[in-house]
Structures are given as C-alpha cells and as structure tokens.
Tab-separated table of C-alpha atoms and ligand atoms in Angstrom:
chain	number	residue	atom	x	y	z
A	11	UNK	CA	17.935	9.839	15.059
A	12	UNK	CA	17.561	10.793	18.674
A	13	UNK	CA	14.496	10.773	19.749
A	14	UNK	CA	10.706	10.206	18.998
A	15	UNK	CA	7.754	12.536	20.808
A	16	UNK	CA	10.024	15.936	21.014
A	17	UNK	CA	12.549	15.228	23.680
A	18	UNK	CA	15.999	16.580	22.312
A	19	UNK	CA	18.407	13.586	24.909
A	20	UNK	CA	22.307	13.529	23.634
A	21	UNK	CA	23.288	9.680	24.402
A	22	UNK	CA	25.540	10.812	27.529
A	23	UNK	CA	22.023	12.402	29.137
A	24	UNK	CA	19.861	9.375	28.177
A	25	UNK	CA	18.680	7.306	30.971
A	26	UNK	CA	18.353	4.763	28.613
A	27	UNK	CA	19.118	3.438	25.039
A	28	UNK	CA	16.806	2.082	22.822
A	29	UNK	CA	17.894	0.616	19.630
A	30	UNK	CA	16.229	-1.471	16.858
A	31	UNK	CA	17.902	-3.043	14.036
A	32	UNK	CA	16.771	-2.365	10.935
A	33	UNK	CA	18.226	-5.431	9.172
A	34	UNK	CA	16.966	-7.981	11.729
A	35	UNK	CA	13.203	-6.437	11.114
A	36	UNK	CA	14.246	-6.802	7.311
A	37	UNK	CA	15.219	-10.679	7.376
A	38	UNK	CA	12.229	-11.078	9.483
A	39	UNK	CA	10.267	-9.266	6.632
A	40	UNK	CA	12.142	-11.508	3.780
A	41	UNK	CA	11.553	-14.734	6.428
A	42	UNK	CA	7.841	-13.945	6.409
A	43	UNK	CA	7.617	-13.723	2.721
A	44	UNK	CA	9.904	-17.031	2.143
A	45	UNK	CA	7.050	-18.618	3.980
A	46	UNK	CA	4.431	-17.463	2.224
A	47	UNK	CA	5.423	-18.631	-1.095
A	48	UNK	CA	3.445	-17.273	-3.751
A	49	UNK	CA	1.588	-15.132	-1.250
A	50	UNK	CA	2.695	-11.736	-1.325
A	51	UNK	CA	3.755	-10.318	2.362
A	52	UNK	CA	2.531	-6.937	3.254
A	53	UNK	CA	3.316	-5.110	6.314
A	54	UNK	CA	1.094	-3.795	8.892
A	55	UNK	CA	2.727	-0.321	10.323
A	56	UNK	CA	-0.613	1.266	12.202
A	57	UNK	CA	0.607	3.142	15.653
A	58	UNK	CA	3.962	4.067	14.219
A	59	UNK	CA	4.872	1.152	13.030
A	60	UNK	CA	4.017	-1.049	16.414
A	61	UNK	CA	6.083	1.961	18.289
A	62	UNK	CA	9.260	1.182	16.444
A	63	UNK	CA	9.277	4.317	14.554
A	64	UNK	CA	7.140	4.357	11.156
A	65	UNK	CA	9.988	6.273	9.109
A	66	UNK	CA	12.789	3.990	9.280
A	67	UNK	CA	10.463	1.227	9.175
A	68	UNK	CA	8.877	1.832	5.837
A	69	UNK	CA	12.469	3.399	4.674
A	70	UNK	CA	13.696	-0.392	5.609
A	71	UNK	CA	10.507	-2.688	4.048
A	72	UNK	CA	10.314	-0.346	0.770
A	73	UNK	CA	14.123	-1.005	-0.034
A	74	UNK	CA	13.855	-4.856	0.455
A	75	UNK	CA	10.545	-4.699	-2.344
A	76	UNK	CA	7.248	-4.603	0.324
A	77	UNK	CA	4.907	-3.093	-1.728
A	78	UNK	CA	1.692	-3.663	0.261
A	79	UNK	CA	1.487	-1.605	3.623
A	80	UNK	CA	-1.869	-1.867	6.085
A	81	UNK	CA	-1.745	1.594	8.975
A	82	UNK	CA	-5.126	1.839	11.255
A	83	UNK	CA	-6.243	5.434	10.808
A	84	UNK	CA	-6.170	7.689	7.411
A	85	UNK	CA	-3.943	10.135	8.686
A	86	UNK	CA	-1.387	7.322	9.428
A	87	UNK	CA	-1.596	6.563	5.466
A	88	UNK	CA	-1.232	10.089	4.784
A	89	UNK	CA	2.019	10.002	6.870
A	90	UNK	CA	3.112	6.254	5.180
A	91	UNK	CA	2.431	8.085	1.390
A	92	UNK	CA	5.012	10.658	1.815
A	93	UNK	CA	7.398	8.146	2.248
A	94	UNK	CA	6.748	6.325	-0.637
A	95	UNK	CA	4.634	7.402	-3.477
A	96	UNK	CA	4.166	3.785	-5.142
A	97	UNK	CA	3.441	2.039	-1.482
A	98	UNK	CA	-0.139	-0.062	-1.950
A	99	UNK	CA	-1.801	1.669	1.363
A	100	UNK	CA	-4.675	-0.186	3.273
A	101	UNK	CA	-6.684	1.722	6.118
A	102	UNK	CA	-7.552	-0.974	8.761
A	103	UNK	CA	-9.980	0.944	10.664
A	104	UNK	CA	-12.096	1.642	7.275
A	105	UNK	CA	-14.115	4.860	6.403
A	106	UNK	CA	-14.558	7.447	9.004
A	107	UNK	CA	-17.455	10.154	8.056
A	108	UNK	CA	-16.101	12.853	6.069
A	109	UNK	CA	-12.565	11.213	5.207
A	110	UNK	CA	-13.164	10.036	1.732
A	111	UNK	CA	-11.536	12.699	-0.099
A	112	UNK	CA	-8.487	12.555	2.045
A	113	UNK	CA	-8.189	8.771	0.717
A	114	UNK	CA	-9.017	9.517	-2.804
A	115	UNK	CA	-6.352	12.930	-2.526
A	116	UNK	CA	-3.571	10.637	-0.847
A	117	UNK	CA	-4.256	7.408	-2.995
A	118	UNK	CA	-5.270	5.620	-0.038
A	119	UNK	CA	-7.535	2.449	0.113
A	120	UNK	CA	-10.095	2.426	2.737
A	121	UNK	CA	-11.115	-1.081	4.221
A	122	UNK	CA	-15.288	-0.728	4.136
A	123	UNK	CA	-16.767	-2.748	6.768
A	124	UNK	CA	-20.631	-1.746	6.854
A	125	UNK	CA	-23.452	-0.940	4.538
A	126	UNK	CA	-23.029	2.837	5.642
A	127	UNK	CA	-19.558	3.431	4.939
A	128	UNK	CA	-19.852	1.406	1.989
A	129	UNK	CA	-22.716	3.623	1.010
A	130	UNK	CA	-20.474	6.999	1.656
A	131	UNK	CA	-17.621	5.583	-0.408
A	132	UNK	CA	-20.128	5.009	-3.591
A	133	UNK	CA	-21.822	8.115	-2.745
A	134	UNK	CA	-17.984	10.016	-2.749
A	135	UNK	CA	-16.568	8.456	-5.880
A	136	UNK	CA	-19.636	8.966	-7.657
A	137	UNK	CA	-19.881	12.509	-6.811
A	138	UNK	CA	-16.730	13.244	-7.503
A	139	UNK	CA	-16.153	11.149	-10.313
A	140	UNK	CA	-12.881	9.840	-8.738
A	141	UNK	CA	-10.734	8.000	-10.568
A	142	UNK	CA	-7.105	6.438	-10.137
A	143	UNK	CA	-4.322	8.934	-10.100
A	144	UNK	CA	-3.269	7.225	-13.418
A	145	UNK	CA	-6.736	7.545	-14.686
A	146	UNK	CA	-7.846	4.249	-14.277
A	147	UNK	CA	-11.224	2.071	-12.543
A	148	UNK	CA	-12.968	3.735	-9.691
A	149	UNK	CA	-10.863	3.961	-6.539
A	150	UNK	CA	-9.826	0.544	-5.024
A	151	UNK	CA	-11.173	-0.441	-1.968
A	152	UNK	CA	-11.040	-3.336	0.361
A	153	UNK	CA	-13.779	-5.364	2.044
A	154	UNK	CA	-13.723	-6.577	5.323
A	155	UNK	CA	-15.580	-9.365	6.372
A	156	UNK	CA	-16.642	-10.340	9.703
A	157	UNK	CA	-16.031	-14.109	10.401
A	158	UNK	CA	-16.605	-14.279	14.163
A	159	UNK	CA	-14.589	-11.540	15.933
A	160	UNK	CA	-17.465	-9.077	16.445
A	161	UNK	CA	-15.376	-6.170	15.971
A	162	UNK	CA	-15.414	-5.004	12.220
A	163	UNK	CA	-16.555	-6.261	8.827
A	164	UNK	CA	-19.354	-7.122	7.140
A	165	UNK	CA	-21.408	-9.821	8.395
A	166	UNK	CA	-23.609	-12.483	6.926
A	167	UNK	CA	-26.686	-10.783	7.594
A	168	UNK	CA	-25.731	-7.676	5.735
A	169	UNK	CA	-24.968	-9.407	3.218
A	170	UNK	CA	-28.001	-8.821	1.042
A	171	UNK	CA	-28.153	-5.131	1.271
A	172	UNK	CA	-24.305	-5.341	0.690
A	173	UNK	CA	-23.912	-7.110	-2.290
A	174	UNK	CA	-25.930	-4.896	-4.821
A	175	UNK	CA	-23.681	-1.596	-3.032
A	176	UNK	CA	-20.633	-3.566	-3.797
A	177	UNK	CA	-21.345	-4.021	-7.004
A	178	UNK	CA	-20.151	-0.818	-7.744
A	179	UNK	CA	-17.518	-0.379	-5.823
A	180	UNK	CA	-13.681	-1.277	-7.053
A	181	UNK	CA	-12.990	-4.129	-4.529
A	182	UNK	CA	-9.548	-5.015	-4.583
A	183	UNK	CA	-9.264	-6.650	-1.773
A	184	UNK	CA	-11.517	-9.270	0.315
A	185	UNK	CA	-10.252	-9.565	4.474
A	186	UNK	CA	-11.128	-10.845	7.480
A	187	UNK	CA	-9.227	-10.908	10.808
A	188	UNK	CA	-8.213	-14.053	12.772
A	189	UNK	CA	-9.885	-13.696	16.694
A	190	UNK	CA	-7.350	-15.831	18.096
A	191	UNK	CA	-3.523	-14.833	18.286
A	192	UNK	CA	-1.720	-18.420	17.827
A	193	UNK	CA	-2.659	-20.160	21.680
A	194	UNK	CA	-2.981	-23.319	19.569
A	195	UNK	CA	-7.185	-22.403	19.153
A	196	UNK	CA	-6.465	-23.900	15.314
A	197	UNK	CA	-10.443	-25.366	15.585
A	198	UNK	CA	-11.443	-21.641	15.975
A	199	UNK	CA	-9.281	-20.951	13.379
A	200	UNK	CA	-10.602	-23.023	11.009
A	201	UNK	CA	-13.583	-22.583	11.721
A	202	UNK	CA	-13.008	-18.832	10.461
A	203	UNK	CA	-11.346	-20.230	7.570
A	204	UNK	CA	-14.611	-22.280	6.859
A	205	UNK	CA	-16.647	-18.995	6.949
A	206	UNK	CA	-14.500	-16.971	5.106
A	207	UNK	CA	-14.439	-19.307	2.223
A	208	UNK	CA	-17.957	-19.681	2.000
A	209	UNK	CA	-18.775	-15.726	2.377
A	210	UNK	CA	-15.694	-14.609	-0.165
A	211	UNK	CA	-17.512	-16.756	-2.847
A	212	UNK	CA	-19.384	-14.025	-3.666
A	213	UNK	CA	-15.945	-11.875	-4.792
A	214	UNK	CA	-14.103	-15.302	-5.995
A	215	UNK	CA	-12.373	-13.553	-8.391
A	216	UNK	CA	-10.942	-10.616	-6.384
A	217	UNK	CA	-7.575	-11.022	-4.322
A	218	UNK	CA	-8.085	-12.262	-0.388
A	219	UNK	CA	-6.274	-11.679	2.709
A	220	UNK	CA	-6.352	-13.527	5.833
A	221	UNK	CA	-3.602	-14.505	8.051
A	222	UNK	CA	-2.070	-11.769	10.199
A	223	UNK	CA	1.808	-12.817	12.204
A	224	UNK	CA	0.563	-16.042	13.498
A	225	UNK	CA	-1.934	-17.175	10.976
A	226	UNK	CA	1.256	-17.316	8.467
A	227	UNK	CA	2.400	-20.027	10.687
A	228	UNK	CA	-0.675	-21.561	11.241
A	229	UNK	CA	-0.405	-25.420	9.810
A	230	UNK	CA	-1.878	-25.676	6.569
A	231	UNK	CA	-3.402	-23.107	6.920
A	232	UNK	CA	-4.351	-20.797	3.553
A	233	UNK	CA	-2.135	-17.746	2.906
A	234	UNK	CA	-4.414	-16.437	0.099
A	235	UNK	CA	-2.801	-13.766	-2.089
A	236	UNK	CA	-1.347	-11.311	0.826
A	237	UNK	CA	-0.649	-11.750	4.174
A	238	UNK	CA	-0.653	-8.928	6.604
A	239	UNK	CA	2.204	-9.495	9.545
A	240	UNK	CA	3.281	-6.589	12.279
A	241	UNK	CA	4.403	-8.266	15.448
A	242	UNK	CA	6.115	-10.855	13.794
A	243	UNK	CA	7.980	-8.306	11.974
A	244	UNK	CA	9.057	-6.580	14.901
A	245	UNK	CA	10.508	-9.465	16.799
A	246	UNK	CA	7.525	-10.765	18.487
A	247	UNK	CA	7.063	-14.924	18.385
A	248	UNK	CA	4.207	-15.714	16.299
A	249	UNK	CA	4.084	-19.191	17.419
A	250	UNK	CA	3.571	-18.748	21.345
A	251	UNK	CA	4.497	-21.443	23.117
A	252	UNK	CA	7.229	-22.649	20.406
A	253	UNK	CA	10.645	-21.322	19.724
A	254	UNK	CA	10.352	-17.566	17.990
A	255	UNK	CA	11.856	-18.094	14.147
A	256	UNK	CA	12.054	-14.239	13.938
A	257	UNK	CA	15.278	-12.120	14.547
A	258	UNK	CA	14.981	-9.775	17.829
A	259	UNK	CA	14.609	-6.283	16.627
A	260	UNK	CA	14.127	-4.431	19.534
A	261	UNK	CA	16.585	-3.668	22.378
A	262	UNK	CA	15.983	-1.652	25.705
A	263	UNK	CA	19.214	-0.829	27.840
A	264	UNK	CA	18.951	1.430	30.828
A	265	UNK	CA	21.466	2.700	32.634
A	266	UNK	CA	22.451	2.180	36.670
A	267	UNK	CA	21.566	5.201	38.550
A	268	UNK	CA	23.079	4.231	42.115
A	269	UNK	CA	24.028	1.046	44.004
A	270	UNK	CA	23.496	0.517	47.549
A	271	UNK	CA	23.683	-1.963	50.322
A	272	UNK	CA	20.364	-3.410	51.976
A	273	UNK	CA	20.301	-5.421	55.519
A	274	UNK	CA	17.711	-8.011	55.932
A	275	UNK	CA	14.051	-6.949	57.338
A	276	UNK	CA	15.224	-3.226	54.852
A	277	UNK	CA	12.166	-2.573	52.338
A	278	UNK	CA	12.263	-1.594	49.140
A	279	UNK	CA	10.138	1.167	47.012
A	280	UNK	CA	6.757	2.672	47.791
A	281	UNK	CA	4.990	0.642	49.784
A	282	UNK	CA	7.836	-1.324	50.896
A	283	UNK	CA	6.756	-4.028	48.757
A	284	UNK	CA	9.899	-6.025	48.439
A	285	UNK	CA	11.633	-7.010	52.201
A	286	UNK	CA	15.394	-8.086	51.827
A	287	UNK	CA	15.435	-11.230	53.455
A	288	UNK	CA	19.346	-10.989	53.742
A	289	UNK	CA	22.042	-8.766	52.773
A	290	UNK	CA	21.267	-7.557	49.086
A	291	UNK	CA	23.238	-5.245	47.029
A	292	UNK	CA	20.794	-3.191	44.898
A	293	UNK	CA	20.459	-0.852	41.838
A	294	UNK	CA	18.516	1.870	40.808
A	295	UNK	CA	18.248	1.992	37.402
A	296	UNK	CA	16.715	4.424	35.293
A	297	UNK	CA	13.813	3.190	33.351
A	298	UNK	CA	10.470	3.189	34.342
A	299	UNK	CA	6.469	2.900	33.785
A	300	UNK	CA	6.538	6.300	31.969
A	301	UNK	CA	9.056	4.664	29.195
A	302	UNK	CA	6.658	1.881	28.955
A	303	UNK	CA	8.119	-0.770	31.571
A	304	UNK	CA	4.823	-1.934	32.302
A	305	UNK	CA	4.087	-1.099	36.556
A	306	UNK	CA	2.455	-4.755	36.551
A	307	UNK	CA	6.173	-6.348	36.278
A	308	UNK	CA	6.866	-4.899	39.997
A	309	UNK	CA	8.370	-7.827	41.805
A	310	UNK	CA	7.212	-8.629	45.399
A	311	UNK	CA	8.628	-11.455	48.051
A	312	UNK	CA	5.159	-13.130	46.558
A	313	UNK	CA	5.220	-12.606	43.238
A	314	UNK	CA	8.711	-12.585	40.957
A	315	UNK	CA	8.309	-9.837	39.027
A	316	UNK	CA	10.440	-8.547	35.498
A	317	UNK	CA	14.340	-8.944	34.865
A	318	UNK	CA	17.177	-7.214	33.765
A	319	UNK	CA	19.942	-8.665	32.143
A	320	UNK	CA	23.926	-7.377	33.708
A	321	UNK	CA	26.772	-8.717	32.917
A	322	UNK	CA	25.046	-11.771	31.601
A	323	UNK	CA	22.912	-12.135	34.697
A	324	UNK	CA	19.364	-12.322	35.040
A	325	UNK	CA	18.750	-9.786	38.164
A	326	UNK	CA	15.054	-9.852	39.555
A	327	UNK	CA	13.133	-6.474	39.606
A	328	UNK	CA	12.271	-5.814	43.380
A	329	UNK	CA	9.567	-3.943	44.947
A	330	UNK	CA	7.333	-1.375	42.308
A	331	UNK	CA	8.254	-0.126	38.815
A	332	UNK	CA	8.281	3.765	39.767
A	333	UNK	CA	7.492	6.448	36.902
A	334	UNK	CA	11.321	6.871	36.364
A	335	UNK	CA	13.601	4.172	37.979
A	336	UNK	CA	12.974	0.530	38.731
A	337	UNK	CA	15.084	-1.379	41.297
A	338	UNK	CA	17.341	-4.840	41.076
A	339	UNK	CA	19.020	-6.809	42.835
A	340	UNK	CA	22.519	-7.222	40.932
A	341	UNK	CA	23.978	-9.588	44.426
A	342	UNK	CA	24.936	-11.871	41.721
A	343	UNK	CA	26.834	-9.770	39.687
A	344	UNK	CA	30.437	-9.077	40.698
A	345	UNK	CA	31.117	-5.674	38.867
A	346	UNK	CA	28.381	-3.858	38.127
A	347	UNK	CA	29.275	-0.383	38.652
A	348	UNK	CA	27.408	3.607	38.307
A	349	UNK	CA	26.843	4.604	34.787
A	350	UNK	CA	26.855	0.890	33.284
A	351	UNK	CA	24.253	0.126	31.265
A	352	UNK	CA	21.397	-3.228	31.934
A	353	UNK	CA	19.199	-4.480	29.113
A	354	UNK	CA	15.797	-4.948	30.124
A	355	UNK	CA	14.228	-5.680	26.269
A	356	UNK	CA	16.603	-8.016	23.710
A	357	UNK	CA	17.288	-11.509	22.553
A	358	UNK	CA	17.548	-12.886	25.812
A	359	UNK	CA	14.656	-10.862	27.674
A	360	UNK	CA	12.479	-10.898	24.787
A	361	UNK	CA	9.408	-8.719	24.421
A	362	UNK	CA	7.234	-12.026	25.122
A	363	UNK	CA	8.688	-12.508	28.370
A	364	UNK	CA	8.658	-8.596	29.861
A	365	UNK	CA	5.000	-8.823	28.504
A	366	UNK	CA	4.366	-12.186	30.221
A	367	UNK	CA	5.890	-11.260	33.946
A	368	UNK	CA	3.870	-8.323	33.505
A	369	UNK	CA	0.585	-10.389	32.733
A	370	UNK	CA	0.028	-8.386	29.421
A	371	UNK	CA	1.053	-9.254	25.588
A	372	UNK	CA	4.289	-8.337	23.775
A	373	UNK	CA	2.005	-6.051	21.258
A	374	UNK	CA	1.586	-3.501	24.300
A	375	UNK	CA	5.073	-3.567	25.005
A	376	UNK	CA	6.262	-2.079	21.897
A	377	UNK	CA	3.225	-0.068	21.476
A	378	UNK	CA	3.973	1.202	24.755
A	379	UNK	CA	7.591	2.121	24.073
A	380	UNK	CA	8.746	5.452	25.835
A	381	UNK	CA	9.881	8.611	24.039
A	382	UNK	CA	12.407	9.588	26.322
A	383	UNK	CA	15.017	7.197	25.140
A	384	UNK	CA	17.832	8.045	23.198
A	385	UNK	CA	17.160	5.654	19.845
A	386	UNK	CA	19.080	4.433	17.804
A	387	UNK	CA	18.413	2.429	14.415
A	388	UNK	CA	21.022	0.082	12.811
A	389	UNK	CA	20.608	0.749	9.274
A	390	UNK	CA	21.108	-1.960	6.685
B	420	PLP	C1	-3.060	-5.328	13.546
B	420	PLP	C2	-3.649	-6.153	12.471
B	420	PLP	C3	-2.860	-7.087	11.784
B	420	PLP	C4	-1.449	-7.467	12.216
B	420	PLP	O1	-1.534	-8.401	13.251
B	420	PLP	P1	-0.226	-9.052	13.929
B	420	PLP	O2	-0.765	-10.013	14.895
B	420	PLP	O3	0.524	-7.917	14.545
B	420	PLP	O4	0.562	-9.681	12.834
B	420	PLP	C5	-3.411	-7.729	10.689
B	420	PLP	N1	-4.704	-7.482	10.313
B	420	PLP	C6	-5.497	-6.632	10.989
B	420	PLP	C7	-6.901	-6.432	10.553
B	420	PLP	C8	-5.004	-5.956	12.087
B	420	PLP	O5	-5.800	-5.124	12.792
C-alpha cells in the first residue's frame, strides 16, 4: 500500500515513512479482550479506523475473531460491510434523517439516541416491513443512553415518551459513553456507572455496553457484555499517567532534508522564534503541520517544544513547525547525515507525548495523520 488520500509517493520520493504494524494492533486487540474476560471486545474504527487506515485494520481484527465493529457515520459502515459481510456494525452517531434504508440495505445497526430518531426508525421498519437479511426479528438497533456527558443519548426525562416507542423496536444493544478519558476522575465514573445501572433496568434483559479504551482498565469497574476500545487499540495508553500495557502501532519517520551550521544570536524559522544561543548544528527535516505534526509542538528558547528521535537521540524541535519541514537540533548526534531518516512517532516518542508537547491528546494525532506519507503496514 502506498498511500492514503490519492497521492501516488514511491518510498525513494517520500519525505517521510509511515508504518503501522498490523500484529502489534492485533495483540493489543487480543490484550483488550484477555482483560475483559467474558466480555466480548469490539472495535471502534469511525474516521478510518482512528487514521490508521480502515482496510487493513478490519482485514487485521476480522482474522483474529472481532466480530463486533462501532464506525461514527453510516457511510463509514457501508465502507466497514464490504469488508466483511458477517461484521456486527454499530453507527455511533445514530440515525440521520433519511438514512434508514441505507442501514436496513447494508445490515447496519443504528445507535438511536432521541425520541425523534427513534420515532423514524419505527416509522421505517414498519413501513417497510424490514426484516433481518436472514428473515428474522425487526432490525436490531442500539440505544444510547445519556448518563451525564450532554452530548448524545437518551436522557432521564425522555424517558417516558421513550419507553412505549421502544417497545417496538429490536434493541440489541443498551450504551452509554464515559465523559471522562482515564485522568483518575473514577468518582465521575462511577457515578455514571450508578446512573446507567439504574436507567438500563428498564432493558435488563438486553446486552449493555459501557467502557470505551480506558473504562476497560478502570478498577472494578463493570465490562458488561461488550466493550468498545479504539485508541487503545491503536497504541494509545489507556491508563494516562501509568505505564501504556498496549504494543506501539504507529511509527512516523521523516527524512533529513539539509544540515547546516548556526552561530549564536542566528534565528531560526518564521518569526525567528528559536535564537541559537551557541554554535548549533541543525536539520531540516521533512515533515510538517500539513502531515499532521501538530504547529503547537514548535519549540521556542521559552517553551521546549516536540522531539525527534536520531540515532538514538532525543533532538529538540526548534523554532515553528512549517507546512512541510520542521527544524532540529541534531548537535548531539555525531553522524547524522542528508537522506537519513528521524522518527518523530514510535515506541519511544509515543503518540501521548507528541500530543502532550503539543498541548493536545494522542486521539488528534492519529486522526490527524497526513496522506502524503509513503505507508506501509506490517502484515501478520
Ligand atoms: C469513539 C468512541 C469510543 C472509543 O473510545 P476510545 O477512547 O478511543 O476507546 C467508544 N464509544 C463511543 C460512543 C465513542 O464515540
């Protein structure tokens, strides 16, 4: 595979090199489900699969025996069902006006989260008298409810003029969404928990769902009967703050444009933002905020900034993250030479960290991944 996003780039051209390893995101996959015991472990591939590349992704989870698959927008699952025709399919971001029959034509599962889309559902399958591919109950579909995010999902209040809608529709699945992403908020957590027990009473009987990445970590904390992990999958720590017990998947290497030779009071970039406060050997590499190095990991005299990683050597970003190139200073490294390549994304320079230098999470950082790299997946 070369690229994503239509750029044709033979590894010689490629500024940089981006690969992911497909058997790392699969032991992370089987790690996940190990935890989660009885719970089955689903996998949550909305926005191409976290940027990662949906294809080989789903390729990957469907050989190891994921069954259960959760994508944000309809035409996502569309996308996920021709890869696998017996994939379980969630839609995250629930009914859109006019989109039922694509879910009923695709075998999709929408994830209702109001009285009107609820209402449009029942309206649809009734109409249409839609059934199961294999002939069987109503279309499945999941509910969603709210217990304290604010964002989707049925809330308490609703609950009234819900309940007598629901009771027609083929519920196979009862959600909600944890607010807080693992910052050791495990009150807030529970305190979900405590609602979503109380409101799921009403479907006791009907499989529940939970715990995204970190809330499979979260101590004693209920798995239900599916979990629903993506940035765990892809490498990112679930347990912030602790040691990450997932396998790096992702790995950014750029490649040294030009090195030059910088005397002290010599400024660096637009805006001069980085002064050499004594003689500096420096590197253009060539990577920058348009392949998704965020512009926020520029490093100033004031501020350290990101890092890439040559020859071992952790060499400070300096001055701003340009569209294209980014510059280091590599006067620790003895041999770094035009052509060679620095890794700026991998098991040492995690995702985590980029995102943390750059004040922003690890999610947008692979979300954010560029197309202009020349990828490469390790296959199993
Ligand atoms: C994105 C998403 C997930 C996955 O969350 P991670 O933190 O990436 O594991 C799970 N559930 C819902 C509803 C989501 O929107």
């Amino acid at each position: 595979m070369r690229t994503a996003g239509g750029f044709d780039v033979s590894r010689q051209e490629a500024g940089a090199i981006l690969s992911i390893d497909l058997k790392a995101l699969v032991d992370n996959w089987r790690t996940l489900q190990a935890v989660c015991g009885a719970a089955e472990c689903g996998a949550v591939v909305k926005a191409d699969a976290y940027g990662i590349g949906m294809e080989p992704v789903v390729q990957a989870l469907d050989a190891a025996g994921c069954k259960t698959y959760f994508v944000a927008h309809v035409f996502e699952g569309r996308r996920l069902r021709a890869l696998s025709r017996d994939a379980v399919i969630y839609v995250l971001n629930g009914l859109l006006p006019g989109t039922a029959p694509s879910y009923a034509q695709h075998g999709l599962r929408p994830v209702l989260g109001s009285a009107p889309e609820i209402e449009e559902w029942l309206q649809f399958t009734a109409l249409s008298g839609a059934r199961t591919p294999d002939g069987g109950d109503a279309l499945p579909a999941a509910l969603q409810i709210d217990t304290g995010m604010n964002r989707l999902g049925l809330k308490e209040v609703d609950f009234d003029a819900a309940e007598c809608l629901t009771q027609h529709v083929n519920v196979a699945l009862v959600l909600s969404h944890f607010s807080w992403t693992g910052h050791g908020d495990d009150d807030r957590a529970r305190n979900q928990i405590e609602i979503f027990e109380r409101l799921r009473a009403r479907w006791f009987d009907v499989p529940a769902s939970m715990a995204n990445s970190a809330g499979v970590f979260l101590e004693r904390g209920p798995l239900y009967d599916l979990v629903r992990p993506g940035y765990a999958l892809y490498g990112g720590n679930p347990t912030p703050g602790r040691p990450n017990p997932m396998r790096s998947v992702v790995r950014l290497e750029a490649r040294i444009h030009q090195i030059h030779q910088v005397a002290p009071g010599e400024r660096v970039g637009y805006e001069g933002a980085w002064t050499a406060k004594s003689p500096r050997r420096l590197a253009t590499i060539s990577a920058g905020y348009a392949d998704g190095v965020p512009h926020a990991a520029m490093g100033s005299n004031a501020r350290a900034g990101g890092e890439a990683l040559v020859s071992g050597r952790r060499c400070p970003f300096v001055g701003h993250v340009s569209m294209d190139l980014i510059v280091i200073d590599i006067s620790e490294v003895a041999n770094a030479q035009r052509g060679d390549m620095v890794e700026l994304i991998g098991p040492t320079i995690t995702i985590d960290e980029l995102a943390a230098r750059a004040g922003t999470i690890g999610y947008e950082i692979l979300t954010h991944l560029g197309r202009r790299f020349y990828r490469r997946y390790t296959r199993l």
